Short mmCIF file of C-alpha atoms and ligand atoms in Angstrom, two decimals:
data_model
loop_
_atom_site.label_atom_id
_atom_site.label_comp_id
_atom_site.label_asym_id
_atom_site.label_seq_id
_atom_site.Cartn_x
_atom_site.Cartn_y
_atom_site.Cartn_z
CA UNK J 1 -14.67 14.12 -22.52
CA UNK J 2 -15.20 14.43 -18.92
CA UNK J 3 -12.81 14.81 -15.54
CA UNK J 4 -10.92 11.42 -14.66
CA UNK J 5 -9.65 11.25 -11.04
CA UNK J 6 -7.36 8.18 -10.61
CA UNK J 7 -6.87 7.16 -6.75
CA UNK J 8 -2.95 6.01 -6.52
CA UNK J 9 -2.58 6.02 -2.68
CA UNK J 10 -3.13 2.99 -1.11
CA UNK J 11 -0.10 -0.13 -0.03
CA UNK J 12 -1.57 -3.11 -1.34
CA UNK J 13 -0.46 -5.36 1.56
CA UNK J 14 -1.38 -8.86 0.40
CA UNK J 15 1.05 -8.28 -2.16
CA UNK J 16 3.56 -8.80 0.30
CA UNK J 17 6.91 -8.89 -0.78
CA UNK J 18 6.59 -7.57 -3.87
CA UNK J 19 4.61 -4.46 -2.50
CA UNK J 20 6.42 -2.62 0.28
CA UNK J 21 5.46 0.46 2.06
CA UNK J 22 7.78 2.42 -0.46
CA UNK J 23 6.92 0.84 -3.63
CA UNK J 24 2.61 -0.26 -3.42
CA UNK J 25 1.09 -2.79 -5.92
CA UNK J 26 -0.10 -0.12 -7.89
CA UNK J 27 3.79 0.82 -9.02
CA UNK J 28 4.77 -2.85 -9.70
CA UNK J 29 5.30 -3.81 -13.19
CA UNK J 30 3.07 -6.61 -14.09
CA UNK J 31 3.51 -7.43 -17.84
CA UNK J 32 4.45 -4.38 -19.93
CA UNK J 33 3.12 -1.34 -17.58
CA UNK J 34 2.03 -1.03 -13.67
CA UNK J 35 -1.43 -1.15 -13.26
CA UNK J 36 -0.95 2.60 -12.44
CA UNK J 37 0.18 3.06 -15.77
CA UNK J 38 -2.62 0.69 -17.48
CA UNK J 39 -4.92 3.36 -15.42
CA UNK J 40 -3.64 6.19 -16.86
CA UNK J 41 -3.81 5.04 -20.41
CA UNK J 42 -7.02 4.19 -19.71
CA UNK J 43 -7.95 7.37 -18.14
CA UNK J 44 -6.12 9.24 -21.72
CA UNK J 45 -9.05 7.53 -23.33
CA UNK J 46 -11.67 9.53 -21.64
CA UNK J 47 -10.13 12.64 -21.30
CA UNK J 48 -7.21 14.60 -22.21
CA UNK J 49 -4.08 14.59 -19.75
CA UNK J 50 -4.75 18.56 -18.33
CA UNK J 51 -8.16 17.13 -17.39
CA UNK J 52 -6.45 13.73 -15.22
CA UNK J 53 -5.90 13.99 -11.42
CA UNK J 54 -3.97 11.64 -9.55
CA UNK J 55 -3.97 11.76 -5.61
CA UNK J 56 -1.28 9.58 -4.06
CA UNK J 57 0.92 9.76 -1.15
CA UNK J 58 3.42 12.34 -1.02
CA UNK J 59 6.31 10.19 -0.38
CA UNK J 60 5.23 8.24 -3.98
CA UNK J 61 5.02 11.78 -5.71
CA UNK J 62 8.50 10.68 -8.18
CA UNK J 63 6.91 7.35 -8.45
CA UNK J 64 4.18 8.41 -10.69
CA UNK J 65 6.13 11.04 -12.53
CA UNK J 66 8.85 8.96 -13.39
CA UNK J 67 6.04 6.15 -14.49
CA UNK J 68 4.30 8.78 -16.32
CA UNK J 69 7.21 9.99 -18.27
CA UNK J 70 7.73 5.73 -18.93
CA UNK J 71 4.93 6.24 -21.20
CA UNK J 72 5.14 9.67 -22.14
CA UNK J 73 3.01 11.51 -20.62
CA UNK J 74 3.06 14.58 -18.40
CA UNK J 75 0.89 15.32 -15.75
CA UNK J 76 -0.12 19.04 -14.61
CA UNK J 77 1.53 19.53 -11.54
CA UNK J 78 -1.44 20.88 -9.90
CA UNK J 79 -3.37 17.86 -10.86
CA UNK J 80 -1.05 16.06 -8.38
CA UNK J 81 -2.43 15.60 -5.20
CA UNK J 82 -0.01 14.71 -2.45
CA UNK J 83 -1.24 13.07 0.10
CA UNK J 84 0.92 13.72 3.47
CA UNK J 85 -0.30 10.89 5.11
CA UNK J 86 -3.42 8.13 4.00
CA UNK J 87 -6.75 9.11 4.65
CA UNK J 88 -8.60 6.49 2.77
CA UNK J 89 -10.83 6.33 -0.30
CA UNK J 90 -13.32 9.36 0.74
CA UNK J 91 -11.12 12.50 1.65
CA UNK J 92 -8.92 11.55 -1.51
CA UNK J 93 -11.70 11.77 -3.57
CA UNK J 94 -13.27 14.70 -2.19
CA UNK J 95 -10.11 16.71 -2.41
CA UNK J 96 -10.09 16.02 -6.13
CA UNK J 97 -13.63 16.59 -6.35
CA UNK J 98 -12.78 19.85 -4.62
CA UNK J 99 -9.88 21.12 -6.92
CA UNK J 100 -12.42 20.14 -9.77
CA UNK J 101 -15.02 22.35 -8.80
CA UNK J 102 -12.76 25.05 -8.37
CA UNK J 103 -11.22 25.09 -11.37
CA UNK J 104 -14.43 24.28 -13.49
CA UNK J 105 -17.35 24.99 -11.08
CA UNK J 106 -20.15 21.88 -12.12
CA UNK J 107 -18.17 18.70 -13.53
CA UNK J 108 -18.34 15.17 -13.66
CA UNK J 109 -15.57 13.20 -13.26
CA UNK J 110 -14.91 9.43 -13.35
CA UNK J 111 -13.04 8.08 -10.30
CA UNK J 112 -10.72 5.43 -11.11
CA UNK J 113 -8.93 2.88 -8.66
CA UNK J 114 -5.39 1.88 -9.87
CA UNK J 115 -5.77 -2.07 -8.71
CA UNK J 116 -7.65 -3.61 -11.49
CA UNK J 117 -7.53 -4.56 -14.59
CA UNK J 118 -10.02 -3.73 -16.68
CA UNK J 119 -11.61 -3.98 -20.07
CA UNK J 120 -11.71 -1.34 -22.98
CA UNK J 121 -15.33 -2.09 -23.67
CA UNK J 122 -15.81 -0.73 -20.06
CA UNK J 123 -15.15 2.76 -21.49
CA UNK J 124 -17.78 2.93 -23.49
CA UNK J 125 -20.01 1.84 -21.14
CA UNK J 126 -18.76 4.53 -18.53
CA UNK J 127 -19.29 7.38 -20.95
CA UNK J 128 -22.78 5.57 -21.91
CA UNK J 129 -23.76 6.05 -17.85
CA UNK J 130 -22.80 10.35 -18.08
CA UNK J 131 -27.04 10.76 -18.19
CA UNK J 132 -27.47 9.04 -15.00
CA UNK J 133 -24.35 10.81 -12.94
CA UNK J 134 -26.55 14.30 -13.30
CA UNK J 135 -28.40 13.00 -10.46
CA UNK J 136 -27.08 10.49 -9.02
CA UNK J 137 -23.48 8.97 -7.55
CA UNK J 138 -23.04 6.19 -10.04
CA UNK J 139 -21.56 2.83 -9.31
CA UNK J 140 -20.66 0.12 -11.79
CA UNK J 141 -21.54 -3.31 -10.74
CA UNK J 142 -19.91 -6.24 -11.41
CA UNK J 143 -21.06 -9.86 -11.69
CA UNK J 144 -19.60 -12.11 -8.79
CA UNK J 145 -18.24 -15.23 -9.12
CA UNK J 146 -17.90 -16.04 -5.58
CA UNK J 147 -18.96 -14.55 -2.12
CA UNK J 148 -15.72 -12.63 -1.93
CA UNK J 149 -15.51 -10.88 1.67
CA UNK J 150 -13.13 -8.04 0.12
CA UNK J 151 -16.10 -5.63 -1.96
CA UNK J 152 -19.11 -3.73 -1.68
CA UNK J 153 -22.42 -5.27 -2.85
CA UNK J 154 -25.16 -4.08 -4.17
CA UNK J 155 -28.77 -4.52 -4.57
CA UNK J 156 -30.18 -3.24 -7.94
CA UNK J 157 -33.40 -1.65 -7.28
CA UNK J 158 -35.86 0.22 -9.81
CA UNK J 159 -34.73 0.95 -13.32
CA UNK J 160 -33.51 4.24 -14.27
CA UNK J 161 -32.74 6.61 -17.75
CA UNK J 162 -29.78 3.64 -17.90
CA UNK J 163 -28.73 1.18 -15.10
CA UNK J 164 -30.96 1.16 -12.17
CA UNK J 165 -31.33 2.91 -8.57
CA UNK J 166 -29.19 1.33 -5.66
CA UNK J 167 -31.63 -0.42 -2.75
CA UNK J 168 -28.66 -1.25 -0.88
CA UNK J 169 -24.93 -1.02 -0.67
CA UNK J 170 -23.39 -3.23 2.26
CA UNK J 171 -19.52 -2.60 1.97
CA UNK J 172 -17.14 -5.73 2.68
CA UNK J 173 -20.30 -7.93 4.75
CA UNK J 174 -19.06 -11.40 6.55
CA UNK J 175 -18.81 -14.79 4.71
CA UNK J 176 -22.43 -15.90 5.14
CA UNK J 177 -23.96 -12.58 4.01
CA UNK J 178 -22.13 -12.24 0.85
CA UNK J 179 -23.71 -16.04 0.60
CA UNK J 180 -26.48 -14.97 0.58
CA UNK J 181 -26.03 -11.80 -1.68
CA UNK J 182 -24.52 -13.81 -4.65
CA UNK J 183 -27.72 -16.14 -4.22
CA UNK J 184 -30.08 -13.20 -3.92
CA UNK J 185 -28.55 -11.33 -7.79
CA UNK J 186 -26.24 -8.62 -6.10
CA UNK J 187 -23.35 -7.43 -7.63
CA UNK J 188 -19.71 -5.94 -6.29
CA UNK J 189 -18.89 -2.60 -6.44
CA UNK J 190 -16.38 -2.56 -8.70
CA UNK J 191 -14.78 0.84 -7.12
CA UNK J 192 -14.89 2.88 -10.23
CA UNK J 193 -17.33 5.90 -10.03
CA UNK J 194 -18.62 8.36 -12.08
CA UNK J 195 -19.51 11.46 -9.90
CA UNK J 196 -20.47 15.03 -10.14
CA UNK J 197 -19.65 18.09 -8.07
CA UNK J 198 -22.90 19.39 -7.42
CA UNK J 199 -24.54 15.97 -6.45
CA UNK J 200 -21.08 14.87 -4.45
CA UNK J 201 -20.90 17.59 -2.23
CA UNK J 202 -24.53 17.46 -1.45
CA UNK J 203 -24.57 14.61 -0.43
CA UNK J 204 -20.90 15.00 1.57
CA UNK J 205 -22.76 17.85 3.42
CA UNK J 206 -25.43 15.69 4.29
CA UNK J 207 -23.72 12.82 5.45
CA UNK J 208 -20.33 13.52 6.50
CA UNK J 209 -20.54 17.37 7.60
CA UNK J 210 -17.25 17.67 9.02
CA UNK J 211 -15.32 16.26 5.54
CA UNK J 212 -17.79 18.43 3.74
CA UNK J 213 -16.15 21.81 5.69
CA UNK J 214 -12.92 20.81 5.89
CA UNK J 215 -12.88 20.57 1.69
CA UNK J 216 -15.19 24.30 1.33
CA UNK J 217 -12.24 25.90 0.95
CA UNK J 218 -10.52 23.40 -1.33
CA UNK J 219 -7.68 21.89 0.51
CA UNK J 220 -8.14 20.96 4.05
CA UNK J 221 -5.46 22.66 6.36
CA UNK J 222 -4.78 19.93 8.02
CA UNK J 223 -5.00 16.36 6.24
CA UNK J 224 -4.29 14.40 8.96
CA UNK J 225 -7.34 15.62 11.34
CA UNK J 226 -9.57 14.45 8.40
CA UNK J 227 -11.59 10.79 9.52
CA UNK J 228 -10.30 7.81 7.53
CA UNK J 229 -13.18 6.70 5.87
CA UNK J 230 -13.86 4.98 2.82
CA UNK J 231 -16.47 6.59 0.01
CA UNK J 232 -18.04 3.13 0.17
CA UNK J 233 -18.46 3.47 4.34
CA UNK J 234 -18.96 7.72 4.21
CA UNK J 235 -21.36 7.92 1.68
CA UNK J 236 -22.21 4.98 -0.49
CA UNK J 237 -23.59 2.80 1.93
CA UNK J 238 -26.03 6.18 3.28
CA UNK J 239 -26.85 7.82 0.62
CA UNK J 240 -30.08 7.47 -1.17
CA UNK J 241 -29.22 9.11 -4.93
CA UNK J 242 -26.89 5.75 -5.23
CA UNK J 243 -27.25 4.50 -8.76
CA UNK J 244 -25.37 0.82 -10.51
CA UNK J 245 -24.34 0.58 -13.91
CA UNK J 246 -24.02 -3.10 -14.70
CA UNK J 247 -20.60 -3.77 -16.26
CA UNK J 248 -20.28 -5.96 -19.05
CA UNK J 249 -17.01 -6.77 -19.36
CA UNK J 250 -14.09 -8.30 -17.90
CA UNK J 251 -13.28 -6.73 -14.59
CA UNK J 252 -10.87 -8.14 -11.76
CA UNK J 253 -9.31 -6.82 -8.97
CA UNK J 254 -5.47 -7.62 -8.32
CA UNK J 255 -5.26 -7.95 -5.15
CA UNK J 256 -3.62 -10.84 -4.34
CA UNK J 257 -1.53 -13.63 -5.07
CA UNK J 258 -4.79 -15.88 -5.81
CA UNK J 259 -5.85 -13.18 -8.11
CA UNK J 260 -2.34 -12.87 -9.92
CA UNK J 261 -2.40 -16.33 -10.50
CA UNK J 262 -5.46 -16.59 -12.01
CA UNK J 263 -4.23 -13.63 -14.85
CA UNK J 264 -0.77 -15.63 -15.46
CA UNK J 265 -0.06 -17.56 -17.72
CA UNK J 266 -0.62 -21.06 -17.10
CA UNK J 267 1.18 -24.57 -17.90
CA UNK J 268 -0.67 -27.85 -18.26
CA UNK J 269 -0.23 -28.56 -15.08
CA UNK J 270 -1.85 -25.30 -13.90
CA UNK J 271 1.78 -24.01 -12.60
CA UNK J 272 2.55 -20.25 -13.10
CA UNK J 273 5.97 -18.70 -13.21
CA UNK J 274 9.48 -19.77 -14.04
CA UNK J 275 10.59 -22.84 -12.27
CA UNK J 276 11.02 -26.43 -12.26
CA UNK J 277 8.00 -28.30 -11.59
CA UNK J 278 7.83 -32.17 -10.13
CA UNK J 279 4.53 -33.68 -9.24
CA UNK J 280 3.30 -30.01 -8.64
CA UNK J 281 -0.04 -28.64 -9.50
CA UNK J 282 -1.53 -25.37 -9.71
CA UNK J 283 1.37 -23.28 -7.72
CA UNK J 284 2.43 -19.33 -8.51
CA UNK J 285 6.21 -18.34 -8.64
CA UNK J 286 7.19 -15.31 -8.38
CA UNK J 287 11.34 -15.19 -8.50
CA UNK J 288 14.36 -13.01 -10.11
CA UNK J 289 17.82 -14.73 -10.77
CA UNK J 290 17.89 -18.00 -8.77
CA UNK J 291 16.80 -21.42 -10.08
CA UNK J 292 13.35 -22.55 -7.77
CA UNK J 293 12.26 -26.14 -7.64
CA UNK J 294 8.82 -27.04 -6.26
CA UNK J 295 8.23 -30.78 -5.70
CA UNK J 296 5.16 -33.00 -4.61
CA UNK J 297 3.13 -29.31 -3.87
CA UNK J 298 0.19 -27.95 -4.95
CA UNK J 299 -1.84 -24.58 -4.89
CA UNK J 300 1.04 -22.26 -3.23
CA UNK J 301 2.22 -19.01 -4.48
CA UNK J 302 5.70 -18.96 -3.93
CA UNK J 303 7.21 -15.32 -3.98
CA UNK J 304 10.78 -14.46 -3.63
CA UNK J 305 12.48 -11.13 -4.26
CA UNK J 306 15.86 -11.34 -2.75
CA UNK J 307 15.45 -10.35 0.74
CA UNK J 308 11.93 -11.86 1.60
CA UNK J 309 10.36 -14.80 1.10
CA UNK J 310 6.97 -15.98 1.41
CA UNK J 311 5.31 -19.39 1.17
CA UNK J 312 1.46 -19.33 1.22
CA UNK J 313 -1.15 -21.70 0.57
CA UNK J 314 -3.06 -20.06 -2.26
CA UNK J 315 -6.50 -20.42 -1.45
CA UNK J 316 -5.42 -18.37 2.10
CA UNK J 317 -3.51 -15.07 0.56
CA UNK J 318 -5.81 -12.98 2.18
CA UNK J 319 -3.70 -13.66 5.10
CA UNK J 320 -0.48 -11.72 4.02
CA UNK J 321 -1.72 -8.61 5.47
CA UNK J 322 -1.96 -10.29 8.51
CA UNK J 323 1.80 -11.48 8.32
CA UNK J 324 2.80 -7.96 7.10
CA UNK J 325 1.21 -6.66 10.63
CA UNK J 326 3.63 -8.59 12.19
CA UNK J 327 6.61 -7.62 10.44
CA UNK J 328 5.73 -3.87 10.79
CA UNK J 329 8.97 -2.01 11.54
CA UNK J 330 11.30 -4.94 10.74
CA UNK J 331 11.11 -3.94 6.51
N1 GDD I 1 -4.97 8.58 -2.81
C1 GDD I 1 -5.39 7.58 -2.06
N2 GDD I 1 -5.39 7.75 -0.70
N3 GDD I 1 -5.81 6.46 -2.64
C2 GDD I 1 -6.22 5.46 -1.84
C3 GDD I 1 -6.24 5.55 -0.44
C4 GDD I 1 -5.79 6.78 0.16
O1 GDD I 1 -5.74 6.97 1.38
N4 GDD I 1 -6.70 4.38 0.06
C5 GDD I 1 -6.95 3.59 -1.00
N5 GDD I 1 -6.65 4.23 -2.16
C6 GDD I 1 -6.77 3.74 -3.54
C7 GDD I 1 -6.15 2.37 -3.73
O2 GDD I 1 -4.83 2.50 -4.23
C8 GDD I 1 -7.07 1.75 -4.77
O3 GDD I 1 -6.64 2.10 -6.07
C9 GDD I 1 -8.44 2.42 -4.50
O4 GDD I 1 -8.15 3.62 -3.80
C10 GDD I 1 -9.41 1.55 -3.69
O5 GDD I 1 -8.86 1.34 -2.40
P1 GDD I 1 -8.71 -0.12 -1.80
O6 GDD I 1 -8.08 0.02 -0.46
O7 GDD I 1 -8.05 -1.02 -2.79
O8 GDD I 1 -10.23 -0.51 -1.59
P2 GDD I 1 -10.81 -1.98 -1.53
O9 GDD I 1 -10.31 -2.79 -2.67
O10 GDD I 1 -10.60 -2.52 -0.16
O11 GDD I 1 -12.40 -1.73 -1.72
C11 GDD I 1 -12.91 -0.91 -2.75
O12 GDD I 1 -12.76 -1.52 -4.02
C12 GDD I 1 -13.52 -2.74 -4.18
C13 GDD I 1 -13.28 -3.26 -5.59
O13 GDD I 1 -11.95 -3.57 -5.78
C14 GDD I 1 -14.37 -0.63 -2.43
O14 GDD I 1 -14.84 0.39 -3.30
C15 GDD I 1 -15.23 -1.88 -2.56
O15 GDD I 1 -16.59 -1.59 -2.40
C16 GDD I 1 -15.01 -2.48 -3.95
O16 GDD I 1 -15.78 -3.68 -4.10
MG1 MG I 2 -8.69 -2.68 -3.91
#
């Protein structure tokens, strides 16, 4: 059993209008649970629930406990981290990292984002990679399938008691350099970590001083003042005890319409979601209580939920945070 840290805070944006700024992709019900839900059941398989921490927002605080009492479960109140505004990936993790360490002095913990889905054999595999996190921040890389502009990448270097060392971590590079990566054997980050408190703060004292002193005390007095940086920016990308665990196992990341799609269940003409089809290939609905029609078009995701609409070509979702920018304020 070890520590399992699930990050619940970001918005999910190019989910657009299913995500909002008060109810992020994470919360939405896709199938039977939210993928914030799927994470914590996950998470119950590595540890028990006192030993889960889940940082989020603080304006999302009843989201989770009312999802958590969906399926159950009960989460320690001081394992609930409330965010009062979004510092990004690295000061949510360190503040967990931080309540850790107080609590239990030397731990590892797994850090878990809640936008994927993910396989059960990946479990065993995490658990399998404990050896390697006593000296090193472990990663666990993924396989791509295209150069995807959206993830870290990593270059596996020398071999190690299990995975291998990291040569390089570039985090989100340009169209041609991912390219180039795929062709060269890199593999994404697939933003789960396992981590432990010795090693992390080391190496957040090292590399990002000023996070490092705002967590010594455990929380930071004043959350906003802390940088927004990413762990894949602050620390992966610099540090040199960077490890990869190559996953095995079906891993995706739902963050998009293009991405939904591809999980949905399909009809023989490639359409997904409830609605009349007519020379129409290879489209995405998304629709409550009104009858759609799609005719003579191919390759859009179509999402409608009553007060918003959007129409977007599929292969260009990316481009719905884009439209969200310019709708700030009006939702
Ligand atoms: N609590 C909290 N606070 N959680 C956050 C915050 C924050 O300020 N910002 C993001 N998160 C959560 C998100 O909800 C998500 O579950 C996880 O942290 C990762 O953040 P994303 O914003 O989704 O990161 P990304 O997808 O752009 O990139 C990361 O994941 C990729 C794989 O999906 C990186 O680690 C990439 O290197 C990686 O390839
Ligand atoms: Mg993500």
């Amino acid at each position: 059993l070890m520590k399992c840290i699930i990050l619940a805070g970001g918005s999910g944006t190019r989910l657009w209008p299913l995500s909002r700024v008060q109810f992020p992709k994470q919360f939405l019900k896709i199938g039977d649970h939210s993928l914030f839900q799927a994470t914590w059941l996950r998470a119950r398989k590595l540890a028990s629930a006192d030993e889960i921490y889940v940082v989020t927002n603080e304006a999302h605080q009843y989201l989770v406990n009312n999802q958590l009492e969906e399926v159950g479960a009960t989460l320690d109140p001081a394992h609930l981290l409330r965010e009062p505004c979004g510092r990004n990936t690295l000061p949510a993790i360190a503040w967990a990292m931080a309540t850790i360490r107080a609590e239990c002095g030397d731990a590892i913990a797994v850090v878990f984002p809640s936008d994927h889905h993910l396989d059960e054999a990946a479990l065993q595999e995490i658990e399998a990679a404990v050896p390697l996190a006593e000296d090193h921040l472990v990663t666990f890389g993924v396989k791509p399938d295209c150069p995807h502009t959206g993830y870290g990448y990593i270059r596996p270097g020398a071999p190690l008691v299990c995975g291998s060392a990291v040569d390089s971590f570039k985090e989100k590079p340009d169209k041609e350099t991912a390219e180039g990566y795929c062709q060269a054997g890199y593999l994404w980050n697939s933003g789960m970590f396992l981590l432990r408190t010795t090693i992390f703060f080391e190496e957040l004292e090292r590399y990002q001083p000023a996070m490092a002193a705002a967590f010594a005390a455990g929380v930071p007095e004043e959350y906003a003042a802390l940088q927004n940086l990413s762990i894949d920016y602050g620390l992966l990308e610099v540090s040199e005890r960077v490890a990869v665990v190559p996953l095995d196992c079906a891993w995706s990341d739902m963050g998009d319409f293009k991405a939904l799609y591809d999980h949905a269940a399909h009809d023989p003409k490639g359409n997904a979601g409830k609605a009349e089809y007519i020379d129409a290939t290879g489209n995405y609905v998304h629709a409550k209580g009104k009858a759609i029609g799609l005719i003579g078009v191919n390759n859009l995701a179509v999402v409608d939920t009553g007060d918003a609409l959007l129409v977007c070509a599929k292969d260009q979702t990316d481009k719905v945070r884009d439209l969200v920018a310019r709708f700030k304020g009006q939702q």
